[in-house]
Coordinates of C-alpha atoms in Angstrom, one line a residue:
I28 CA 3.3 -6.4 9.9
P29 CA 4.1 -3.5 12.9
G30 CA 7.4 -3.7 13.8
Q31 CA 8.8 -5.8 10.1
V32 CA 11.5 -4.2 7.8
R33 CA 9.9 -4.1 4.8
D34 CA 12.6 -5.3 2.2
W35 CA 11.2 -2.6 -0.2
N36 CA 14.0 -3.9 -3.5
E37 CA 11.9 -7.3 -3.7
E38 CA 8.6 -6.3 -3.1
L39 CA 9.2 -4.3 -5.8
Q40 CA 11.0 -6.6 -7.5
I41 CA 7.8 -9.0 -7.2
T42 CA 5.8 -7.2 -8.9
K43 CA 7.7 -6.5 -11.5
E44 CA 7.9 -10.2 -12.9
L45 CA 3.9 -10.3 -12.4
S46 CA 2.6 -11.6 -16.1
K47 CA 1.0 -8.2 -18.0
K48 CA 0.2 -10.5 -21.2
T49 CA -3.4 -9.7 -20.7
L50 CA -5.2 -6.4 -19.1
P51 CA -6.6 -7.7 -15.7
E52 CA -3.0 -9.2 -15.7
R53 CA -1.9 -5.4 -16.1
L54 CA -4.3 -4.2 -13.9
I55 CA -3.5 -6.2 -11.2
R56 CA 0.3 -6.0 -11.7
E57 CA 0.0 -1.8 -12.0
R58 CA -2.2 -2.0 -9.2
A59 CA 0.7 -4.0 -7.3
M60 CA 3.2 -1.3 -8.0
F61 CA 1.6 1.8 -7.4
K62 CA 0.9 -0.1 -3.5
V63 CA 4.6 -1.1 -3.1
H64 CA 5.3 2.6 -3.9
S65 CA 2.7 4.5 -2.0
D66 CA 4.0 1.9 1.1
F67 CA 7.5 2.9 0.1
V68 CA 7.1 6.8 0.1
A69 CA 5.1 6.7 2.9
A70 CA 7.9 4.9 5.1
A71 CA 10.5 7.5 3.7
I72 CA 7.9 10.6 5.0
R73 CA 7.5 9.6 7.8
G74 CA 11.5 8.0 8.8
C75 CA 12.6 11.5 7.7
Q76 CA 10.1 12.6 9.7
A77 CA 11.4 11.0 12.8
V78 CA 15.4 12.2 11.5
V79 CA 14.0 15.9 11.9
D80 CA 12.2 15.5 14.8
G81 CA 15.5 14.3 16.4
N82 CA 14.0 11.0 17.5
I83 CA 16.7 9.0 15.4
M84 CA 20.5 8.6 16.5
A85 CA 23.0 9.9 14.1
I86 CA 25.2 7.2 13.0
N87 CA 28.4 9.3 13.8
P88 CA 26.8 11.1 17.3
G89 CA 30.0 11.5 18.1
E90 CA 31.8 13.4 14.6
E91 CA 30.4 16.9 14.7
S92 CA 28.5 18.4 11.9

């Protein structure tokens, strides 16, 4: 959902709790884990790029770097 902060830890923990007794269950679990991981990496890249581009304010703007 655009504009909503995702709880990456919760999403990953939910996928780890999925059943893996049968092959179809393992496939569903692995696909879900891959999706969460891929989404996290994409969000991290966007966040890093925003920092590099100067679009995110520093946590301590008055502190010397």
